PDB file of C-alpha atoms in Angstrom:
ATOM      1  CA  UNK A   1     114.205   5.522  54.085  1.00  0.00           C
ATOM      2  CA  UNK A   2     116.562   6.806  51.391  1.00  0.00           C
ATOM      3  CA  UNK A   3     119.381   5.300  49.492  1.00  0.00           C
ATOM      4  CA  UNK A   4     122.595   7.119  50.395  1.00  0.00           C
ATOM      5  CA  UNK A   5     126.159   6.950  48.722  1.00  0.00           C
ATOM      6  CA  UNK A   6     129.065   7.890  50.971  1.00  0.00           C
ATOM      7  CA  UNK A   7     132.257   8.877  49.204  1.00  0.00           C
ATOM      8  CA  UNK A   8     135.175   8.532  51.559  1.00  0.00           C
ATOM      9  CA  UNK A   9     138.777   7.559  51.748  1.00  0.00           C
ATOM     10  CA  UNK A  10     138.372   6.589  55.303  1.00  0.00           C
ATOM     11  CA  UNK A  11     138.409   2.939  56.266  1.00  0.00           C
ATOM     12  CA  UNK A  12     135.869   3.626  59.130  1.00  0.00           C
ATOM     13  CA  UNK A  13     132.373   2.520  58.954  1.00  0.00           C
ATOM     14  CA  UNK A  14     129.681   5.198  57.837  1.00  0.00           C
ATOM     15  CA  UNK A  15     128.709   5.642  61.569  1.00  0.00           C
ATOM     16  CA  UNK A  16     132.149   6.744  62.522  1.00  0.00           C
ATOM     17  CA  UNK A  17     132.454   9.143  59.489  1.00  0.00           C
ATOM     18  CA  UNK A  18     128.986  10.571  60.320  1.00  0.00           C
ATOM     19  CA  UNK A  19     127.765   9.341  63.755  1.00  0.00           C
ATOM     20  CA  UNK A  20     124.312  10.828  63.236  1.00  0.00           C
ATOM     21  CA  UNK A  21     123.705   8.017  60.487  1.00  0.00           C
ATOM     22  CA  UNK A  22     123.615   5.475  63.375  1.00  0.00           C
ATOM     23  CA  UNK A  23     120.073   6.395  64.502  1.00  0.00           C
ATOM     24  CA  UNK A  24     118.692   6.766  61.081  1.00  0.00           C
ATOM     25  CA  UNK A  25     117.198   3.999  58.914  1.00  0.00           C
ATOM     26  CA  UNK A  26     118.781   4.986  55.593  1.00  0.00           C
ATOM     27  CA  UNK A  27     120.613   2.394  53.480  1.00  0.00           C
ATOM     28  CA  UNK A  28     124.267   3.563  53.074  1.00  0.00           C
ATOM     29  CA  UNK A  29     126.639   2.378  50.422  1.00  0.00           C
ATOM     30  CA  UNK A  30     130.273   3.334  50.844  1.00  0.00           C
ATOM     31  CA  UNK A  31     132.623   3.969  47.754  1.00  0.00           C
ATOM     32  CA  UNK A  32     136.204   5.471  47.582  1.00  0.00           C
ATOM     33  CA  UNK A  33     136.278   9.274  47.252  1.00  0.00           C
ATOM     34  CA  UNK A  34     137.355   9.004  43.714  1.00  0.00           C
ATOM     35  CA  UNK A  35     135.896  10.083  40.386  1.00  0.00           C
ATOM     36  CA  UNK A  36     136.253   6.632  38.941  1.00  0.00           C
ATOM     37  CA  UNK A  37     134.067   5.123  41.668  1.00  0.00           C
ATOM     38  CA  UNK A  38     131.083   6.948  40.170  1.00  0.00           C
ATOM     39  CA  UNK A  39     131.247   4.990  37.025  1.00  0.00           C
ATOM     40  CA  UNK A  40     129.780   1.905  38.657  1.00  0.00           C
ATOM     41  CA  UNK A  41     127.911   3.555  41.460  1.00  0.00           C
ATOM     42  CA  UNK A  42     124.567   2.145  42.326  1.00  0.00           C
ATOM     43  CA  UNK A  43     121.471   4.422  42.026  1.00  0.00           C
ATOM     44  CA  UNK A  44     121.060   6.574  45.132  1.00  0.00           C
ATOM     45  CA  UNK A  45     118.876   9.387  46.444  1.00  0.00           C
ATOM     46  CA  UNK A  46     121.829  11.491  47.780  1.00  0.00           C
ATOM     47  CA  UNK A  47     125.499  11.565  47.758  1.00  0.00           C
ATOM     48  CA  UNK A  48     127.627  12.272  50.965  1.00  0.00           C
ATOM     49  CA  UNK A  49     131.143  13.447  50.241  1.00  0.00           C
ATOM     50  CA  UNK A  50     133.726  13.093  53.211  1.00  0.00           C
ATOM     51  CA  UNK A  51     135.652  16.321  53.587  1.00  0.00           C
ATOM     52  CA  UNK A  52     136.807  15.961  57.242  1.00  0.00           C
ATOM     53  CA  UNK A  53     140.408  15.398  56.354  1.00  0.00           C
ATOM     54  CA  UNK A  54     141.063  16.005  52.636  1.00  0.00           C
ATOM     55  CA  UNK A  55     138.964  19.029  52.079  1.00  0.00           C
ATOM     56  CA  UNK A  56     140.553  20.065  48.817  1.00  0.00           C
ATOM     57  CA  UNK A  57     139.994  16.567  47.333  1.00  0.00           C
ATOM     58  CA  UNK A  58     136.404  16.657  48.456  1.00  0.00           C
ATOM     59  CA  UNK A  59     136.057  20.043  46.805  1.00  0.00           C
ATOM     60  CA  UNK A  60     137.365  18.713  43.567  1.00  0.00           C
ATOM     61  CA  UNK A  61     135.114  15.626  43.799  1.00  0.00           C
ATOM     62  CA  UNK A  62     132.049  17.729  44.295  1.00  0.00           C
ATOM     63  CA  UNK A  63     132.763  19.728  41.293  1.00  0.00           C
ATOM     64  CA  UNK A  64     133.475  16.670  39.231  1.00  0.00           C
ATOM     65  CA  UNK A  65     130.045  15.181  40.334  1.00  0.00           C
ATOM     66  CA  UNK A  66     128.471  18.226  38.980  1.00  0.00           C
ATOM     67  CA  UNK A  67     130.142  18.048  35.451  1.00  0.00           C
ATOM     68  CA  UNK A  68     128.549  14.468  34.965  1.00  0.00           C
ATOM     69  CA  UNK A  69     125.352  16.141  34.731  1.00  0.00           C
ATOM     70  CA  UNK A  70     123.576  14.303  37.460  1.00  0.00           C
ATOM     71  CA  UNK A  71     120.980  15.982  39.370  1.00  0.00           C
ATOM     72  CA  UNK A  72     121.464  13.842  42.656  1.00  0.00           C
ATOM     73  CA  UNK A  73     121.896  16.151  45.604  1.00  0.00           C
ATOM     74  CA  UNK A  74     125.356  16.359  47.102  1.00  0.00           C
ATOM     75  CA  UNK A  75     126.080  16.892  50.773  1.00  0.00           C
ATOM     76  CA  UNK A  76     129.599  17.804  51.922  1.00  0.00           C
ATOM     77  CA  UNK A  77     130.651  16.543  55.261  1.00  0.00           C
ATOM     78  CA  UNK A  78     133.054  18.999  56.940  1.00  0.00           C
ATOM     79  CA  UNK A  79     134.594  19.951  60.232  1.00  0.00           C
ATOM     80  CA  UNK A  80     133.920  23.185  62.053  1.00  0.00           C
ATOM     81  CA  UNK A  81     137.370  24.460  60.730  1.00  0.00           C
ATOM     82  CA  UNK A  82     136.525  23.454  57.268  1.00  0.00           C
ATOM     83  CA  UNK A  83     133.375  25.546  57.215  1.00  0.00           C
ATOM     84  CA  UNK A  84     135.591  28.717  57.107  1.00  0.00           C
ATOM     85  CA  UNK A  85     136.774  27.950  53.580  1.00  0.00           C
ATOM     86  CA  UNK A  86     133.732  26.295  51.987  1.00  0.00           C
ATOM     87  CA  UNK A  87     132.441  28.256  48.999  1.00  0.00           C
ATOM     88  CA  UNK A  88     129.174  28.130  46.954  1.00  0.00           C
ATOM     89  CA  UNK A  89     131.039  27.344  43.744  1.00  0.00           C
ATOM     90  CA  UNK A  90     132.138  23.908  44.908  1.00  0.00           C
ATOM     91  CA  UNK A  91     129.126  22.371  43.567  1.00  0.00           C
ATOM     92  CA  UNK A  92     127.575  20.770  46.591  1.00  0.00           C
ATOM     93  CA  UNK A  93     123.936  21.381  47.751  1.00  0.00           C
ATOM     94  CA  UNK A  94     124.526  21.707  51.379  1.00  0.00           C
ATOM     95  CA  UNK A  95     127.218  21.255  54.058  1.00  0.00           C
ATOM     96  CA  UNK A  96     126.805  19.146  57.206  1.00  0.00           C
ATOM     97  CA  UNK A  97     129.141  19.087  60.318  1.00  0.00           C
ATOM     98  CA  UNK A  98     130.298  15.593  60.904  1.00  0.00           C
ATOM     99  CA  UNK A  99     129.240  16.082  64.601  1.00  0.00           C
ATOM    100  CA  UNK A 100     125.575  16.977  63.746  1.00  0.00           C
ATOM    101  CA  UNK A 101     122.867  15.061  65.476  1.00  0.00           C
ATOM    102  CA  UNK A 102     120.423  12.662  63.738  1.00  0.00           C
ATOM    103  CA  UNK A 103     117.540  15.100  63.777  1.00  0.00           C
ATOM    104  CA  UNK A 104     119.486  17.862  61.914  1.00  0.00           C
ATOM    105  CA  UNK A 105     121.044  15.288  59.492  1.00  0.00           C
ATOM    106  CA  UNK A 106     117.581  13.842  58.775  1.00  0.00           C
ATOM    107  CA  UNK A 107     116.197  17.294  58.016  1.00  0.00           C
ATOM    108  CA  UNK A 108     119.116  18.279  55.805  1.00  0.00           C
ATOM    109  CA  UNK A 109     118.766  14.905  53.850  1.00  0.00           C
ATOM    110  CA  UNK A 110     115.107  15.397  53.304  1.00  0.00           C
ATOM    111  CA  UNK A 111     115.343  18.979  52.281  1.00  0.00           C
ATOM    112  CA  UNK A 112     118.096  18.276  49.739  1.00  0.00           C
ATOM    113  CA  UNK A 113     116.125  15.366  48.258  1.00  0.00           C
ATOM    114  CA  UNK A 114     113.034  17.393  48.318  1.00  0.00           C
ATOM    115  CA  UNK A 115     114.577  20.377  46.526  1.00  0.00           C
ATOM    116  CA  UNK A 116     115.979  17.982  43.892  1.00  0.00           C
ATOM    117  CA  UNK A 117     112.594  16.374  43.373  1.00  0.00           C
ATOM    118  CA  UNK A 118     110.883  19.751  43.086  1.00  0.00           C
ATOM    119  CA  UNK A 119     113.370  20.834  40.361  1.00  0.00           C
ATOM    120  CA  UNK A 120     112.581  17.534  38.394  1.00  0.00           C
ATOM    121  CA  UNK A 121     108.777  18.125  38.801  1.00  0.00           C
ATOM    122  CA  UNK A 122     109.179  21.562  37.315  1.00  0.00           C
ATOM    123  CA  UNK A 123     110.888  20.277  34.157  1.00  0.00           C
ATOM    124  CA  UNK A 124     108.617  17.128  33.834  1.00  0.00           C
ATOM    125  CA  UNK A 125     104.965  17.492  34.353  1.00  0.00           C
ATOM    126  CA  UNK A 126     104.593  13.711  34.864  1.00  0.00           C
ATOM    127  CA  UNK A 127     107.384  13.473  37.407  1.00  0.00           C
ATOM    128  CA  UNK A 128     104.900  13.833  40.263  1.00  0.00           C
ATOM    129  CA  UNK A 129     102.763  10.765  39.171  1.00  0.00           C
ATOM    130  CA  UNK A 130     103.578   7.426  40.449  1.00  0.00           C
ATOM    131  CA  UNK A 131     102.277   4.448  38.367  1.00  0.00           C
ATOM    132  CA  UNK A 132     102.454   0.803  39.635  1.00  0.00           C
ATOM    133  CA  UNK A 133     100.227  -1.589  37.774  1.00  0.00           C
ATOM    134  CA  UNK A 134      96.717  -0.162  37.782  1.00  0.00           C
ATOM    135  CA  UNK A 135      97.540   2.087  40.718  1.00  0.00           C
ATOM    136  CA  UNK A 136      98.165   5.774  39.869  1.00  0.00           C
ATOM    137  CA  UNK A 137      99.107   8.140  42.645  1.00  0.00           C
ATOM    138  CA  UNK A 138      99.450  11.964  41.890  1.00  0.00           C
ATOM    139  CA  UNK A 139     101.589  13.639  44.505  1.00  0.00           C
ATOM    140  CA  UNK A 140     100.648  17.168  43.360  1.00  0.00           C
ATOM    141  CA  UNK A 141      96.937  16.726  43.671  1.00  0.00           C
ATOM    142  CA  UNK A 142      97.023  14.216  46.454  1.00  0.00           C
ATOM    143  CA  UNK A 143      94.685  11.815  44.524  1.00  0.00           C
ATOM    144  CA  UNK A 144      94.980   8.038  43.901  1.00  0.00           C
ATOM    145  CA  UNK A 145      93.064   5.798  41.446  1.00  0.00           C
ATOM    146  CA  UNK A 146      92.960   2.104  40.781  1.00  0.00           C
ATOM    147  CA  UNK A 147      91.932   1.080  37.339  1.00  0.00           C
ATOM    148  CA  UNK A 148      90.615   4.545  36.729  1.00  0.00           C
ATOM    149  CA  UNK A 149      88.506   4.535  39.926  1.00  0.00           C
ATOM    150  CA  UNK A 150      89.222   7.257  42.477  1.00  0.00           C
ATOM    151  CA  UNK A 151      90.033   6.141  45.898  1.00  0.00           C
ATOM    152  CA  UNK A 152      88.801   8.236  48.756  1.00  0.00           C
ATOM    153  CA  UNK A 153      91.671   8.024  51.235  1.00  0.00           C
ATOM    154  CA  UNK A 154      92.719   9.804  54.326  1.00  0.00           C
ATOM    155  CA  UNK A 155      96.086  11.630  54.308  1.00  0.00           C
ATOM    156  CA  UNK A 156      97.937   8.893  56.007  1.00  0.00           C
ATOM    157  CA  UNK A 157      96.358   6.233  53.725  1.00  0.00           C
ATOM    158  CA  UNK A 158      97.426   8.208  50.839  1.00  0.00           C
ATOM    159  CA  UNK A 159     100.980   8.498  52.098  1.00  0.00           C
ATOM    160  CA  UNK A 160     101.166   4.717  52.814  1.00  0.00           C
ATOM    161  CA  UNK A 161      99.837   3.858  49.349  1.00  0.00           C
ATOM    162  CA  UNK A 162     102.166   6.380  47.801  1.00  0.00           C
ATOM    163  CA  UNK A 163     105.323   4.972  49.615  1.00  0.00           C
ATOM    164  CA  UNK A 164     104.475   1.346  48.995  1.00  0.00           C
ATOM    165  CA  UNK A 165     103.772   2.093  45.284  1.00  0.00           C
ATOM    166  CA  UNK A 166     107.095   3.812  44.956  1.00  0.00           C
ATOM    167  CA  UNK A 167     109.000   0.729  45.898  1.00  0.00           C
ATOM    168  CA  UNK A 168     107.062  -2.125  44.321  1.00  0.00           C
ATOM    169  CA  UNK A 169     108.147  -5.580  45.592  1.00  0.00           C
ATOM    170  CA  UNK A 170     110.342  -4.212  48.363  1.00  0.00           C
ATOM    171  CA  UNK A 171     109.537  -5.352  51.927  1.00  0.00           C
ATOM    172  CA  UNK A 172     109.279  -2.791  54.737  1.00  0.00           C
ATOM    173  CA  UNK A 173     109.020  -3.628  58.451  1.00  0.00           C
ATOM    174  CA  UNK A 174     106.275  -1.820  60.416  1.00  0.00           C
ATOM    175  CA  UNK A 175     108.861   0.302  62.112  1.00  0.00           C
ATOM    176  CA  UNK A 176     110.382   1.384  58.745  1.00  0.00           C
ATOM    177  CA  UNK A 177     106.814   2.406  57.629  1.00  0.00           C
ATOM    178  CA  UNK A 178     106.165   4.372  60.781  1.00  0.00           C
ATOM    179  CA  UNK A 179     109.345   6.294  60.316  1.00  0.00           C
ATOM    180  CA  UNK A 180     108.799   6.976  56.539  1.00  0.00           C
ATOM    181  CA  UNK A 181     105.016   7.581  56.582  1.00  0.00           C
ATOM    182  CA  UNK A 182     104.323   8.959  60.082  1.00  0.00           C
ATOM    183  CA  UNK A 183     107.622  10.642  60.739  1.00  0.00           C
ATOM    184  CA  UNK A 184     110.886  10.227  62.691  1.00  0.00           C
ATOM    185  CA  UNK A 185     109.337  11.839  65.817  1.00  0.00           C
ATOM    186  CA  UNK A 186     106.097   9.613  65.843  1.00  0.00           C
ATOM    187  CA  UNK A 187     105.880   7.671  69.109  1.00  0.00           C
ATOM    188  CA  UNK A 188     102.774   5.418  68.457  1.00  0.00           C
ATOM    189  CA  UNK A 189     102.866   1.669  68.301  1.00  0.00           C
ATOM    190  CA  UNK A 190     103.450  -0.359  65.134  1.00  0.00           C
ATOM    191  CA  UNK A 191      99.735  -1.549  65.393  1.00  0.00           C
ATOM    192  CA  UNK A 192      98.894   1.844  63.645  1.00  0.00           C
ATOM    193  CA  UNK A 193     100.510   0.451  60.481  1.00  0.00           C
ATOM    194  CA  UNK A 194      98.318  -2.659  60.655  1.00  0.00           C
ATOM    195  CA  UNK A 195      95.173  -0.594  61.098  1.00  0.00           C
ATOM    196  CA  UNK A 196      95.916   1.630  58.146  1.00  0.00           C
ATOM    197  CA  UNK A 197      96.845  -1.385  55.802  1.00  0.00           C
ATOM    198  CA  UNK A 198      93.485  -3.036  56.682  1.00  0.00           C
ATOM    199  CA  UNK A 199      91.615   0.261  55.858  1.00  0.00           C
ATOM    200  CA  UNK A 200      93.555   0.774  52.628  1.00  0.00           C
ATOM    201  CA  UNK A 201      92.921  -2.842  51.549  1.00  0.00           C
ATOM    202  CA  UNK A 202      89.284  -2.289  52.100  1.00  0.00           C
ATOM    203  CA  UNK A 203      89.293   0.729  50.001  1.00  0.00           C
ATOM    204  CA  UNK A 204      91.084  -0.929  47.111  1.00  0.00           C
ATOM    205  CA  UNK A 205      88.398  -3.573  46.977  1.00  0.00           C
ATOM    206  CA  UNK A 206      88.314  -7.378  47.226  1.00  0.00           C
ATOM    207  CA  UNK A 207      89.749  -7.689  43.734  1.00  0.00           C
ATOM    208  CA  UNK A 208      92.800  -5.492  44.575  1.00  0.00           C
ATOM    209  CA  UNK A 209      93.375  -5.950  48.181  1.00  0.00           C
ATOM    210  CA  UNK A 210      96.241  -8.429  47.547  1.00  0.00           C
ATOM    211  CA  UNK A 211      98.265  -5.540  46.064  1.00  0.00           C
ATOM    212  CA  UNK A 212      99.413  -4.781  49.665  1.00  0.00           C
ATOM    213  CA  UNK A 213     101.017  -8.059  50.492  1.00  0.00           C
ATOM    214  CA  UNK A 214     102.023  -9.255  53.969  1.00  0.00           C
ATOM    215  CA  UNK A 215     105.313 -10.793  54.669  1.00  0.00           C
ATOM    216  CA  UNK A 216     104.955 -12.938  57.820  1.00  0.00           C
ATOM    217  CA  UNK A 217     107.083 -11.735  60.755  1.00  0.00           C
ATOM    218  CA  UNK A 218     108.501  -8.921  58.680  1.00  0.00           C
ATOM    219  CA  UNK A 219     106.049  -6.373  57.287  1.00  0.00           C
ATOM    220  CA  UNK A 220     104.276  -5.208  54.092  1.00  0.00           C
ATOM    221  CA  UNK A 221     105.225  -4.747  50.499  1.00  0.00           C
ATOM    222  CA  UNK A 222     103.398  -3.598  47.280  1.00  0.00           C
ATOM    223  CA  UNK A 223     102.715  -6.559  44.938  1.00  0.00           C
ATOM    224  CA  UNK A 224     102.506  -5.946  41.149  1.00  0.00           C
ATOM    225  CA  UNK A 225     100.271  -8.495  39.548  1.00  0.00           C
ATOM    226  CA  UNK A 226     102.004 -11.042  37.312  1.00  0.00           C
ATOM    227  CA  UNK A 227     101.508 -10.869  33.574  1.00  0.00           C
ATOM    228  CA  UNK A 228      99.512 -14.011  33.726  1.00  0.00           C
ATOM    229  CA  UNK A 229      97.209 -12.756  36.331  1.00  0.00           C
ATOM    230  CA  UNK A 230      96.681  -9.505  34.397  1.00  0.00           C
ATOM    231  CA  UNK A 231      95.850 -11.516  31.081  1.00  0.00           C
ATOM    232  CA  UNK A 232      93.290 -13.497  33.131  1.00  0.00           C
ATOM    233  CA  UNK A 233      91.602 -10.388  34.563  1.00  0.00           C
ATOM    234  CA  UNK A 234      91.561  -8.770  31.010  1.00  0.00           C
ATOM    235  CA  UNK A 235      89.952 -11.885  29.654  1.00  0.00           C
ATOM    236  CA  UNK A 236      87.323 -11.929  32.328  1.00  0.00           C
ATOM    237  CA  UNK A 237      86.440  -8.275  31.663  1.00  0.00           C
ATOM    238  CA  UNK A 238      86.127  -8.884  27.988  1.00  0.00           C
ATOM    239  CA  UNK A 239      84.063 -12.047  28.152  1.00  0.00           C
ATOM    240  CA  UNK A 240      80.401 -11.585  27.244  1.00  0.00           C
ATOM    241  CA  UNK A 241      77.926 -11.958  30.053  1.00  0.00           C
ATOM    242  CA  UNK A 242      75.594 -14.830  30.104  1.00  0.00           C
ATOM    243  CA  UNK A 243      72.646 -13.460  32.187  1.00  0.00           C
ATOM    244  CA  UNK A 244      69.078 -14.774  32.103  1.00  0.00           C
ATOM    245  CA  UNK A 245      68.391 -12.882  28.827  1.00  0.00           C
ATOM    246  CA  UNK A 246      71.369 -14.248  26.860  1.00  0.00           C
ATOM    247  CA  UNK A 247      70.817 -16.706  24.004  1.00  0.00           C
ATOM    248  CA  UNK A 248      71.387 -20.407  24.914  1.00  0.00           C
TER     249      UNK A 248
END
């Protein structure tokens, strides 16, 4: 699930501007199609610019977005008639018809976000490393560690840990996790999520299994340890052992 920002002058809900969004689980925030709206815009993974009616205004807005230096991908929403005049120098990353279906829209969103992430990775060698507490996930090498200890994970266990670690504290339903980790076209039941969470907790170990928290009747979240708990754990590790051979 991605965070999308829709810039439109329409008073319609987002699912009327782009009906394909109705069947996708993305979070959509709507703002006026004006440059000033970008000043207080929340963080987002992708911008959608409504060009169904005011195509010239949408073109200018796409160009303005690029002048701000942002690397957030921009998708222009156009009609079939508008496609005839769209040009590469408008500054958007892709164009999507307002009538496109959910599968095509999902693919274009993922491709645009993926290209943007790849560009950031190329300029920042640490961009593919996710750090949440003692958990370190390396997307480039498909490896994960906890406190420096390598975790022997299956592909889906790795993807599940990566996704949860990317959003610490945020609660996801089982259905959302199915869509994000297993894919939009996966038809298995939500019990699959429970099974993988149980296996993942077992591999994290008894001292770290609580990192994957259960929210009753909702789903799961990644839980970062509190500073107090971290301090207690550090003290326990540093305390001298008192085995049988220790001085009384």
